[in-house]
mmCIF file with all atom_site columns, C-alpha atoms in Angstrom:
data_model
loop_
_atom_site.group_PDB
_atom_site.id
_atom_site.type_symbol
_atom_site.label_atom_id
_atom_site.label_alt_id
_atom_site.label_comp_id
_atom_site.label_asym_id
_atom_site.label_entity_id
_atom_site.label_seq_id
_atom_site.pdbx_PDB_ins_code
_atom_site.Cartn_x
_atom_site.Cartn_y
_atom_site.Cartn_z
_atom_site.occupancy
_atom_site.B_iso_or_equiv
_atom_site.pdbx_formal_charge
_atom_site.auth_seq_id
_atom_site.auth_comp_id
_atom_site.auth_asym_id
_atom_site.auth_atom_id
_atom_site.pdbx_PDB_model_num
ATOM 1   C CA . MET A 1 1   ? 116.592 237.892 139.503 1.00 48.00 ? 4   MET A CA 1
ATOM 2   C CA . LYS A 1 2   ? 118.821 236.151 136.917 1.00 47.00 ? 5   LYS A CA 1
ATOM 3   C CA . LYS A 1 3   ? 122.450 237.194 138.436 1.00 48.00 ? 6   LYS A CA 1
ATOM 4   C CA . MET A 1 4   ? 120.978 235.873 142.194 1.00 45.00 ? 7   MET A CA 1
ATOM 5   C CA . LYS A 1 5   ? 119.745 232.691 140.730 1.00 47.00 ? 8   LYS A CA 1
ATOM 6   C CA . LYS A 1 6   ? 123.285 232.307 138.937 1.00 49.00 ? 9   LYS A CA 1
ATOM 7   C CA . ASN A 1 7   ? 124.921 233.036 142.684 1.00 49.00 ? 10  ASN A CA 1
ATOM 8   C CA . ILE A 1 8   ? 122.908 230.342 144.089 1.00 44.00 ? 11  ILE A CA 1
ATOM 9   C CA . ASN A 1 9   ? 123.716 227.803 141.867 1.00 52.00 ? 12  ASN A CA 1
ATOM 10  C CA . ASN A 1 10  ? 127.489 228.505 141.610 1.00 52.00 ? 13  ASN A CA 1
ATOM 11  C CA . GLN A 1 11  ? 127.358 227.985 145.717 1.00 52.00 ? 14  GLN A CA 1
ATOM 12  C CA . GLU A 1 12  ? 125.628 224.875 145.559 1.00 51.00 ? 15  GLU A CA 1
ATOM 13  C CA . SER A 1 13  ? 128.331 223.746 143.116 1.00 53.00 ? 16  SER A CA 1
ATOM 14  C CA . LEU A 1 14  ? 131.206 225.092 144.912 1.00 47.00 ? 17  LEU A CA 1
ATOM 15  C CA . HIS A 1 15  ? 129.953 223.480 148.029 1.00 52.00 ? 18  HIS A CA 1
ATOM 16  C CA . SER A 1 16  ? 128.856 220.453 146.122 1.00 55.00 ? 19  SER A CA 1
ATOM 17  C CA . ASN A 1 17  ? 132.316 219.997 144.972 1.00 57.00 ? 20  ASN A CA 1
ATOM 18  C CA . THR A 1 18  ? 134.101 221.401 148.360 1.00 61.00 ? 21  THR A CA 1
ATOM 19  C CA . SER A 1 19  ? 131.906 217.945 150.305 1.00 73.00 ? 22  SER A CA 1
ATOM 20  C CA . ILE A 1 20  ? 132.755 215.689 147.782 1.00 72.00 ? 23  ILE A CA 1
ATOM 21  C CA . ILE A 1 21  ? 135.991 216.521 148.486 1.00 77.00 ? 24  ILE A CA 1
ATOM 22  C CA . ARG A 1 22  ? 135.432 216.337 152.205 1.00 81.00 ? 25  ARG A CA 1
ATOM 23  C CA . LEU A 1 23  ? 133.977 212.476 151.675 1.00 74.00 ? 26  LEU A CA 1
ATOM 24  C CA . LEU A 1 24  ? 136.856 211.590 149.675 1.00 74.00 ? 27  LEU A CA 1
ATOM 25  C CA . TYR A 1 25  ? 139.364 212.180 151.896 1.00 80.00 ? 28  TYR A CA 1
ATOM 26  C CA . ARG A 1 26  ? 137.728 211.079 154.778 1.00 79.00 ? 29  ARG A CA 1
ATOM 27  C CA . LEU A 1 27  ? 137.186 208.005 152.673 1.00 77.00 ? 30  LEU A CA 1
ATOM 28  C CA . TYR A 1 28  ? 141.307 208.199 152.117 1.00 80.00 ? 31  TYR A CA 1
ATOM 29  C CA . LYS A 1 29  ? 141.587 208.378 156.066 1.00 82.00 ? 32  LYS A CA 1
ATOM 30  C CA . HIS A 1 30  ? 139.474 204.863 156.008 1.00 79.00 ? 33  HIS A CA 1
ATOM 31  C CA . ILE A 1 31  ? 142.019 202.968 153.886 1.00 85.00 ? 34  ILE A CA 1
ATOM 32  C CA . SER A 1 32  ? 144.910 201.045 155.218 1.00 84.00 ? 35  SER A CA 1
ATOM 33  C CA . PRO A 1 33  ? 148.520 202.113 155.494 1.00 88.00 ? 36  PRO A CA 1
ATOM 34  C CA . ARG A 1 34  ? 148.749 198.665 153.097 1.00 89.00 ? 37  ARG A CA 1
ATOM 35  C CA . ARG A 1 35  ? 146.052 199.918 150.615 1.00 88.00 ? 38  ARG A CA 1
ATOM 36  C CA . ARG A 1 36  ? 147.809 203.468 150.511 1.00 88.00 ? 39  ARG A CA 1
ATOM 37  C CA . ARG A 1 37  ? 151.442 202.133 149.455 1.00 92.00 ? 40  ARG A CA 1
ATOM 38  C CA . GLN A 1 38  ? 149.355 200.285 146.926 1.00 91.00 ? 41  GLN A CA 1
ATOM 39  C CA . LEU A 1 39  ? 147.861 203.069 145.448 1.00 90.00 ? 42  LEU A CA 1
ATOM 40  C CA . PHE A 1 40  ? 151.392 204.713 144.992 1.00 92.00 ? 43  PHE A CA 1
ATOM 41  C CA . LEU A 1 41  ? 152.361 202.190 142.897 1.00 93.00 ? 44  LEU A CA 1
ATOM 42  C CA . LEU A 1 42  ? 149.184 201.884 140.830 1.00 92.00 ? 45  LEU A CA 1
ATOM 43  C CA . LEU A 1 43  ? 150.025 205.897 140.441 1.00 91.00 ? 46  LEU A CA 1
ATOM 44  C CA . ILE A 1 44  ? 153.477 204.604 139.081 1.00 93.00 ? 47  ILE A CA 1
ATOM 45  C CA . LEU A 1 45  ? 151.652 202.148 136.537 1.00 93.00 ? 48  LEU A CA 1
ATOM 46  C CA . MET A 1 46  ? 149.131 204.638 135.540 1.00 92.00 ? 49  MET A CA 1
ATOM 47  C CA . VAL A 1 47  ? 152.144 207.065 134.784 1.00 92.00 ? 50  VAL A CA 1
ATOM 48  C CA . ALA A 1 48  ? 154.253 203.913 132.657 1.00 92.00 ? 51  ALA A CA 1
ATOM 49  C CA . SER A 1 49  ? 151.083 202.929 130.743 1.00 91.00 ? 52  SER A CA 1
ATOM 50  C CA . SER A 1 50  ? 150.707 206.753 129.719 1.00 91.00 ? 53  SER A CA 1
ATOM 51  C CA . PHE A 1 51  ? 154.128 206.860 128.469 1.00 91.00 ? 54  PHE A CA 1
ATOM 52  C CA . ALA A 1 52  ? 153.459 203.177 126.884 1.00 91.00 ? 55  ALA A CA 1
ATOM 53  C CA . GLU A 1 53  ? 151.056 204.653 125.269 1.00 89.00 ? 56  GLU A CA 1
ATOM 54  C CA . VAL A 1 54  ? 153.002 207.459 123.671 1.00 89.00 ? 57  VAL A CA 1
ATOM 55  C CA . VAL A 1 55  ? 155.331 205.366 122.313 1.00 88.00 ? 58  VAL A CA 1
ATOM 56  C CA . SER A 1 56  ? 153.047 203.434 120.916 1.00 88.00 ? 59  SER A CA 1
ATOM 57  C CA . ILE A 1 57  ? 151.420 206.076 119.302 1.00 85.00 ? 60  ILE A CA 1
ATOM 58  C CA . GLY A 1 58  ? 154.862 207.872 118.469 1.00 82.00 ? 61  GLY A CA 1
ATOM 59  C CA . ALA A 1 59  ? 155.790 204.705 116.730 1.00 83.00 ? 62  ALA A CA 1
ATOM 60  C CA . VAL A 1 60  ? 152.494 205.083 114.443 1.00 84.00 ? 63  VAL A CA 1
ATOM 61  C CA . LEU A 1 61  ? 153.710 207.780 112.064 1.00 80.00 ? 64  LEU A CA 1
ATOM 62  C CA . PRO A 1 62  ? 157.212 206.249 111.208 1.00 81.00 ? 65  PRO A CA 1
ATOM 63  C CA . PHE A 1 63  ? 155.410 202.739 110.684 1.00 82.00 ? 66  PHE A CA 1
ATOM 64  C CA . LEU A 1 64  ? 152.965 203.896 108.038 1.00 82.00 ? 67  LEU A CA 1
ATOM 65  C CA . GLY A 1 65  ? 155.800 206.222 106.455 1.00 80.00 ? 68  GLY A CA 1
ATOM 66  C CA . VAL A 1 66  ? 158.137 204.115 105.935 1.00 81.00 ? 69  VAL A CA 1
ATOM 67  C CA . LEU A 1 67  ? 154.967 201.622 104.410 1.00 81.00 ? 70  LEU A CA 1
ATOM 68  C CA . THR A 1 68  ? 154.005 204.243 101.781 1.00 82.00 ? 71  THR A CA 1
ATOM 69  C CA . SER A 1 69  ? 157.190 206.050 101.406 1.00 79.00 ? 72  SER A CA 1
ATOM 70  C CA . PRO A 1 70  ? 159.886 204.748 102.523 1.00 79.00 ? 73  PRO A CA 1
ATOM 71  C CA . GLU A 1 71  ? 162.690 206.869 100.518 1.00 81.00 ? 74  GLU A CA 1
ATOM 72  C CA . SER A 1 72  ? 161.027 209.973 102.656 1.00 77.00 ? 75  SER A CA 1
ATOM 73  C CA . VAL A 1 73  ? 161.999 208.371 105.643 1.00 76.00 ? 76  VAL A CA 1
ATOM 74  C CA . TYR A 1 74  ? 165.070 207.596 104.990 1.00 77.00 ? 77  TYR A CA 1
ATOM 75  C CA . GLU A 1 75  ? 165.878 211.312 104.035 1.00 77.00 ? 78  GLU A CA 1
ATOM 76  C CA . SER A 1 76  ? 164.734 212.518 107.055 1.00 75.00 ? 79  SER A CA 1
ATOM 77  C CA . VAL A 1 77  ? 166.926 214.282 109.838 1.00 70.00 ? 80  VAL A CA 1
ATOM 78  C CA . TYR A 1 78  ? 165.388 212.275 112.405 1.00 70.00 ? 81  TYR A CA 1
ATOM 79  C CA . ALA A 1 79  ? 165.976 209.010 110.806 1.00 75.00 ? 82  ALA A CA 1
ATOM 80  C CA . HIS A 1 80  ? 169.795 209.517 110.860 1.00 75.00 ? 83  HIS A CA 1
ATOM 81  C CA . GLY A 1 81  ? 170.680 207.953 113.662 1.00 76.00 ? 84  GLY A CA 1
ATOM 82  C CA . PHE A 1 82  ? 168.454 205.122 113.785 1.00 75.00 ? 85  PHE A CA 1
ATOM 83  C CA . ILE A 1 83  ? 169.818 204.488 110.178 1.00 77.00 ? 86  ILE A CA 1
ATOM 84  C CA . SER A 1 84  ? 173.145 204.144 111.631 1.00 79.00 ? 87  SER A CA 1
ATOM 85  C CA . LEU A 1 85  ? 172.627 201.992 114.294 1.00 76.00 ? 88  LEU A CA 1
ATOM 86  C CA . PHE A 1 86  ? 170.790 199.652 112.726 1.00 74.00 ? 89  PHE A CA 1
ATOM 87  C CA . GLY A 1 87  ? 173.342 199.789 109.473 1.00 78.00 ? 90  GLY A CA 1
ATOM 88  C CA . ILE A 1 88  ? 170.345 200.594 106.913 1.00 78.00 ? 91  ILE A CA 1
ATOM 89  C CA . SER A 1 89  ? 171.919 201.011 103.376 1.00 75.00 ? 92  SER A CA 1
ATOM 90  C CA . THR A 1 90  ? 168.718 201.524 101.984 1.00 79.00 ? 93  THR A CA 1
ATOM 91  C CA . PRO A 1 91  ? 164.973 202.628 102.025 1.00 77.00 ? 94  PRO A CA 1
ATOM 92  C CA . ASP A 1 92  ? 163.512 198.894 102.050 1.00 78.00 ? 95  ASP A CA 1
ATOM 93  C CA . GLN A 1 93  ? 165.255 197.992 104.836 1.00 80.00 ? 96  GLN A CA 1
ATOM 94  C CA . LEU A 1 94  ? 163.839 199.935 107.035 1.00 80.00 ? 97  LEU A CA 1
ATOM 95  C CA . ILE A 1 95  ? 160.414 198.278 106.502 1.00 81.00 ? 98  ILE A CA 1
ATOM 96  C CA . MET A 1 96  ? 161.437 195.435 108.318 1.00 85.00 ? 99  MET A CA 1
ATOM 97  C CA . PRO A 1 97  ? 163.101 197.012 111.965 1.00 83.00 ? 100 PRO A CA 1
ATOM 98  C CA . LEU A 1 98  ? 160.204 199.689 112.139 1.00 84.00 ? 101 LEU A CA 1
ATOM 99  C CA . THR A 1 99  ? 157.154 197.007 111.548 1.00 86.00 ? 102 THR A CA 1
ATOM 100 C CA . VAL A 1 100 ? 159.306 195.116 114.563 1.00 88.00 ? 103 VAL A CA 1
ATOM 101 C CA . ILE A 1 101 ? 159.167 197.934 116.917 1.00 86.00 ? 104 ILE A CA 1
ATOM 102 C CA . PHE A 1 102 ? 155.865 199.076 116.605 1.00 88.00 ? 105 PHE A CA 1
ATOM 103 C CA . GLY A 1 103 ? 154.923 195.304 116.935 1.00 90.00 ? 106 GLY A CA 1
ATOM 104 C CA . THR A 1 104 ? 156.673 195.231 120.111 1.00 91.00 ? 107 THR A CA 1
ATOM 105 C CA . ALA A 1 105 ? 155.299 198.954 121.018 1.00 90.00 ? 108 ALA A CA 1
ATOM 106 C CA . ALA A 1 106 ? 151.810 197.842 120.532 1.00 90.00 ? 109 ALA A CA 1
ATOM 107 C CA . VAL A 1 107 ? 151.798 194.814 122.583 1.00 93.00 ? 110 VAL A CA 1
ATOM 108 C CA . VAL A 1 108 ? 153.785 196.058 125.269 1.00 93.00 ? 111 VAL A CA 1
ATOM 109 C CA . ALA A 1 109 ? 151.276 198.944 125.922 1.00 92.00 ? 112 ALA A CA 1
ATOM 110 C CA . GLY A 1 110 ? 148.201 196.390 125.415 1.00 92.00 ? 113 GLY A CA 1
ATOM 111 C CA . MET A 1 111 ? 150.076 194.152 128.249 1.00 95.00 ? 114 MET A CA 1
ATOM 112 C CA . ILE A 1 112 ? 150.570 197.055 130.534 1.00 93.00 ? 115 ILE A CA 1
ATOM 113 C CA . ARG A 1 113 ? 146.962 198.319 129.919 1.00 92.00 ? 116 ARG A CA 1
ATOM 114 C CA . LEU A 1 114 ? 145.706 195.135 130.432 1.00 94.00 ? 117 LEU A CA 1
ATOM 115 C CA . LEU A 1 115 ? 148.164 194.855 133.763 1.00 94.00 ? 118 LEU A CA 1
ATOM 116 C CA . LEU A 1 116 ? 146.774 198.190 135.179 1.00 93.00 ? 119 LEU A CA 1
ATOM 117 C CA . LEU A 1 117 ? 143.468 197.736 134.267 1.00 92.00 ? 120 LEU A CA 1
ATOM 118 C CA . TRP A 1 118 ? 143.922 194.150 136.445 1.00 94.00 ? 121 TRP A CA 1
ATOM 119 C CA . VAL A 1 119 ? 145.786 195.645 139.291 1.00 93.00 ? 122 VAL A CA 1
ATOM 120 C CA . ASN A 1 120 ? 142.883 198.552 139.387 1.00 91.00 ? 123 ASN A CA 1
ATOM 121 C CA . THR A 1 121 ? 140.228 195.536 139.165 1.00 91.00 ? 124 THR A CA 1
ATOM 122 C CA . ARG A 1 122 ? 141.897 193.782 142.006 1.00 92.00 ? 125 ARG A CA 1
ATOM 123 C CA . LEU A 1 123 ? 142.293 196.929 144.619 1.00 91.00 ? 126 LEU A CA 1
ATOM 124 C CA . SER A 1 124 ? 139.636 198.580 143.996 1.00 88.00 ? 127 SER A CA 1
ATOM 125 C CA . PHE A 1 125 ? 137.890 195.348 145.526 1.00 89.00 ? 128 PHE A CA 1
ATOM 126 C CA . SER A 1 126 ? 140.277 194.977 147.871 1.00 89.00 ? 129 SER A CA 1
ATOM 127 C CA . THR A 1 127 ? 139.861 198.599 149.231 1.00 87.00 ? 130 THR A CA 1
ATOM 128 C CA . GLY A 1 128 ? 136.031 197.752 149.466 1.00 85.00 ? 131 GLY A CA 1
ATOM 129 C CA . ALA A 1 129 ? 136.203 194.437 151.024 1.00 85.00 ? 132 ALA A CA 1
ATOM 130 C CA . ASP A 1 130 ? 138.510 196.201 153.591 1.00 87.00 ? 133 ASP A CA 1
ATOM 131 C CA . LEU A 1 131 ? 136.190 198.851 154.370 1.00 84.00 ? 134 LEU A CA 1
ATOM 132 C CA . SER A 1 132 ? 133.847 196.111 154.497 1.00 83.00 ? 135 SER A CA 1
ATOM 133 C CA . PHE A 1 133 ? 135.814 194.298 157.494 1.00 83.00 ? 136 PHE A CA 1
ATOM 134 C CA . ASN A 1 134 ? 136.199 197.317 159.456 1.00 83.00 ? 137 ASN A CA 1
ATOM 135 C CA . ILE A 1 135 ? 132.410 198.403 159.222 1.00 80.00 ? 138 ILE A CA 1
ATOM 136 C CA . TYR A 1 136 ? 131.547 194.926 160.343 1.00 80.00 ? 139 TYR A CA 1
ATOM 137 C CA . GLN A 1 137 ? 134.062 194.906 163.024 1.00 82.00 ? 140 GLN A CA 1
ATOM 138 C CA . ARG A 1 138 ? 132.341 197.778 164.102 1.00 80.00 ? 141 ARG A CA 1
ATOM 139 C CA . SER A 1 139 ? 129.108 196.527 164.013 1.00 78.00 ? 142 SER A CA 1
ATOM 140 C CA . LEU A 1 140 ? 130.094 193.505 166.208 1.00 77.00 ? 143 LEU A CA 1
ATOM 141 C CA . CYS A 1 141 ? 131.612 195.525 168.964 1.00 80.00 ? 144 CYS A CA 1
ATOM 142 C CA . GLN A 1 142 ? 128.174 198.055 169.683 1.00 77.00 ? 145 GLN A CA 1
ATOM 143 C CA . PRO A 1 143 ? 126.794 197.428 172.710 1.00 80.00 ? 146 PRO A CA 1
ATOM 144 C CA . TYR A 1 144 ? 124.347 194.041 173.792 1.00 75.00 ? 147 TYR A CA 1
ATOM 145 C CA . ILE A 1 145 ? 121.373 196.110 173.791 1.00 76.00 ? 148 ILE A CA 1
ATOM 146 C CA . THR A 1 146 ? 121.745 197.349 169.944 1.00 71.00 ? 149 THR A CA 1
ATOM 147 C CA . HIS A 1 147 ? 122.317 193.617 168.481 1.00 68.00 ? 150 HIS A CA 1
ATOM 148 C CA . ILE A 1 148 ? 118.964 192.487 170.688 1.00 75.00 ? 151 ILE A CA 1
ATOM 149 C CA . GLU A 1 149 ? 116.673 195.670 168.970 1.00 75.00 ? 152 GLU A CA 1
ATOM 150 C CA . ARG A 1 150 ? 118.404 194.800 165.247 1.00 76.00 ? 153 ARG A CA 1
ATOM 151 C CA . ASN A 1 151 ? 118.147 191.847 162.847 1.00 76.00 ? 154 ASN A CA 1
ATOM 152 C CA . SER A 1 152 ? 121.928 190.461 162.002 1.00 73.00 ? 155 SER A CA 1
ATOM 153 C CA . SER A 1 153 ? 120.389 189.866 158.043 1.00 77.00 ? 156 SER A CA 1
ATOM 154 C CA . GLU A 1 154 ? 119.531 193.165 157.595 1.00 76.00 ? 157 GLU A CA 1
ATOM 155 C CA . ILE A 1 155 ? 123.112 194.590 158.941 1.00 74.00 ? 158 ILE A CA 1
ATOM 156 C CA . ILE A 1 156 ? 124.921 192.128 156.784 1.00 76.00 ? 159 ILE A CA 1
ATOM 157 C CA . ASN A 1 157 ? 122.741 193.142 153.780 1.00 79.00 ? 160 ASN A CA 1
ATOM 158 C CA . THR A 1 158 ? 123.537 196.794 153.869 1.00 77.00 ? 161 THR A CA 1
ATOM 159 C CA . ILE A 1 159 ? 127.231 196.278 154.798 1.00 76.00 ? 162 ILE A CA 1
ATOM 160 C CA . SER A 1 160 ? 127.375 194.402 152.091 1.00 78.00 ? 163 SER A CA 1
ATOM 161 C CA . THR A 1 161 ? 125.121 196.704 149.617 1.00 82.00 ? 164 THR A CA 1
ATOM 162 C CA . LYS A 1 162 ? 126.680 199.872 151.193 1.00 77.00 ? 165 LYS A CA 1
ATOM 163 C CA . SER A 1 163 ? 130.441 198.019 149.972 1.00 77.00 ? 166 SER A CA 1
ATOM 164 C CA . ASN A 1 164 ? 129.023 197.719 146.688 1.00 79.00 ? 167 ASN A CA 1
ATOM 165 C CA . ILE A 1 165 ? 128.155 201.028 146.220 1.00 81.00 ? 168 ILE A CA 1
ATOM 166 C CA . VAL A 1 166 ? 131.682 202.461 147.386 1.00 79.00 ? 169 VAL A CA 1
ATOM 167 C CA . ILE A 1 167 ? 133.499 199.687 144.936 1.00 80.00 ? 170 ILE A CA 1
ATOM 168 C CA . TYR A 1 168 ? 131.870 200.796 142.009 1.00 82.00 ? 171 TYR A CA 1
ATOM 169 C CA . ASP A 1 169 ? 130.106 204.366 142.304 1.00 82.00 ? 172 ASP A CA 1
ATOM 170 C CA . ILE A 1 170 ? 133.204 205.681 143.864 1.00 82.00 ? 173 ILE A CA 1
ATOM 171 C CA . ILE A 1 171 ? 136.294 203.876 143.930 1.00 85.00 ? 174 ILE A CA 1
ATOM 172 C CA . LEU A 1 172 ? 136.460 202.230 140.307 1.00 86.00 ? 175 LEU A CA 1
ATOM 173 C CA . PRO A 1 173 ? 135.352 205.610 138.631 1.00 88.00 ? 176 PRO A CA 1
ATOM 174 C CA . ILE A 1 174 ? 138.021 207.420 140.623 1.00 87.00 ? 177 ILE A CA 1
ATOM 175 C CA . PHE A 1 175 ? 140.918 205.101 139.964 1.00 87.00 ? 178 PHE A CA 1
ATOM 176 C CA . THR A 1 176 ? 139.761 205.517 135.926 1.00 88.00 ? 179 THR A CA 1
ATOM 177 C CA . LEU A 1 177 ? 139.323 208.919 136.267 1.00 89.00 ? 180 LEU A CA 1
ATOM 178 C CA . VAL A 1 178 ? 142.940 209.278 137.593 1.00 89.00 ? 181 VAL A CA 1
ATOM 179 C CA . SER A 1 179 ? 144.144 206.884 134.731 1.00 89.00 ? 182 SER A CA 1
ATOM 180 C CA . SER A 1 180 ? 142.691 208.824 131.635 1.00 89.00 ? 183 SER A CA 1
ATOM 181 C CA . MET A 1 181 ? 143.979 212.564 133.097 1.00 91.00 ? 184 MET A CA 1
ATOM 182 C CA . ILE A 1 182 ? 147.381 210.992 133.534 1.00 91.00 ? 185 ILE A CA 1
ATOM 183 C CA . MET A 1 183 ? 147.255 209.288 130.696 1.00 89.00 ? 186 MET A CA 1
ATOM 184 C CA . LEU A 1 184 ? 146.161 212.805 128.651 1.00 90.00 ? 187 LEU A CA 1
ATOM 185 C CA . SER A 1 185 ? 148.086 214.911 130.255 1.00 91.00 ? 188 SER A CA 1
ATOM 186 C CA . VAL A 1 186 ? 151.828 213.123 129.011 1.00 89.00 ? 189 VAL A CA 1
ATOM 187 C CA . ILE A 1 187 ? 150.005 213.037 125.301 1.00 86.00 ? 190 ILE A CA 1
ATOM 188 C CA . LEU A 1 188 ? 149.533 216.635 125.223 1.00 88.00 ? 191 LEU A CA 1
ATOM 189 C CA . VAL A 1 189 ? 152.966 217.306 127.067 1.00 88.00 ? 192 VAL A CA 1
ATOM 190 C CA . ALA A 1 190 ? 154.209 214.832 124.434 1.00 84.00 ? 193 ALA A CA 1
ATOM 191 C CA . MET A 1 191 ? 152.733 216.736 121.433 1.00 83.00 ? 194 MET A CA 1
ATOM 192 C CA . LEU A 1 192 ? 153.922 220.077 122.636 1.00 86.00 ? 195 LEU A CA 1
ATOM 193 C CA . ILE A 1 193 ? 156.916 219.078 122.671 1.00 84.00 ? 196 ILE A CA 1
ATOM 194 C CA . ILE A 1 194 ? 157.306 217.709 119.261 1.00 77.00 ? 197 ILE A CA 1
ATOM 195 C CA . ASN A 1 195 ? 155.058 220.361 117.143 1.00 75.00 ? 198 ASN A CA 1
ATOM 196 C CA . PRO A 1 196 ? 153.248 222.632 119.815 1.00 81.00 ? 199 PRO A CA 1
ATOM 197 C CA . VAL A 1 197 ? 151.908 224.239 116.668 1.00 82.00 ? 200 VAL A CA 1
ATOM 198 C CA . ALA A 1 198 ? 150.194 221.412 114.971 1.00 74.00 ? 201 ALA A CA 1
ATOM 199 C CA . MET A 1 199 ? 149.347 220.065 118.435 1.00 72.00 ? 202 MET A CA 1
ATOM 200 C CA . LEU A 1 200 ? 147.440 223.761 119.103 1.00 77.00 ? 203 LEU A CA 1
#
C-alpha cells in the first residue's frame, strides 16, 4: 500500500514537472523575437555578474590576509607575480594596492548586480506588457457577438490581473532562479578549481 502511494506521488510529481515545463515552453513561444534576443543578453549579463561575484569573493582573502599578517602574504608563492608587477619591496606596501583592488572589485560587482536587477525587472515588465498587448489585440479581433455578450471593463480587468500574475509569479521568479543557479554554479566551479578538497 505504501509503495502504491509512493508510486502515485512520484507520477503526480513527474506529471506536475512536465506540465510546468510545457507551460513555460508555451509561454516562451508567445515571446517576441526582440524579447528573446534581450533574454539572451540578460543571460550573458547573469554570467558576467557571477564572475564579478567570484572575483569580489576571491579578493576578500588576500585583503584580510594583508591586514592581519602582511608577511605571510608577501612570502606566499601566489603573490610573487603581483609583487614583481607593482615593484613591492616590503610587506607593508601590499596593503594599499590590495585595498584598492578589493574595493574596486566590490564596487564593480555591486554595480553589475544593480544593473542585473534593473535589466531583470525591466525585461520582466516589458515581456508582461507585450503579452498583455497580444491578449488585448486578440480580444479585439473576436466576433462582434462576443463583444456584445461580454463587458469590456471585465476584459480589461482580467487582462491586467493575468498579466500581473505572469510577471510577478512566473517571469520574475524564473529570472531570479536562473540568475541564482548560474551564480551558484560559477562559484562552485571556481572553488573546485582553487581548492577541491576544502570545497568538498
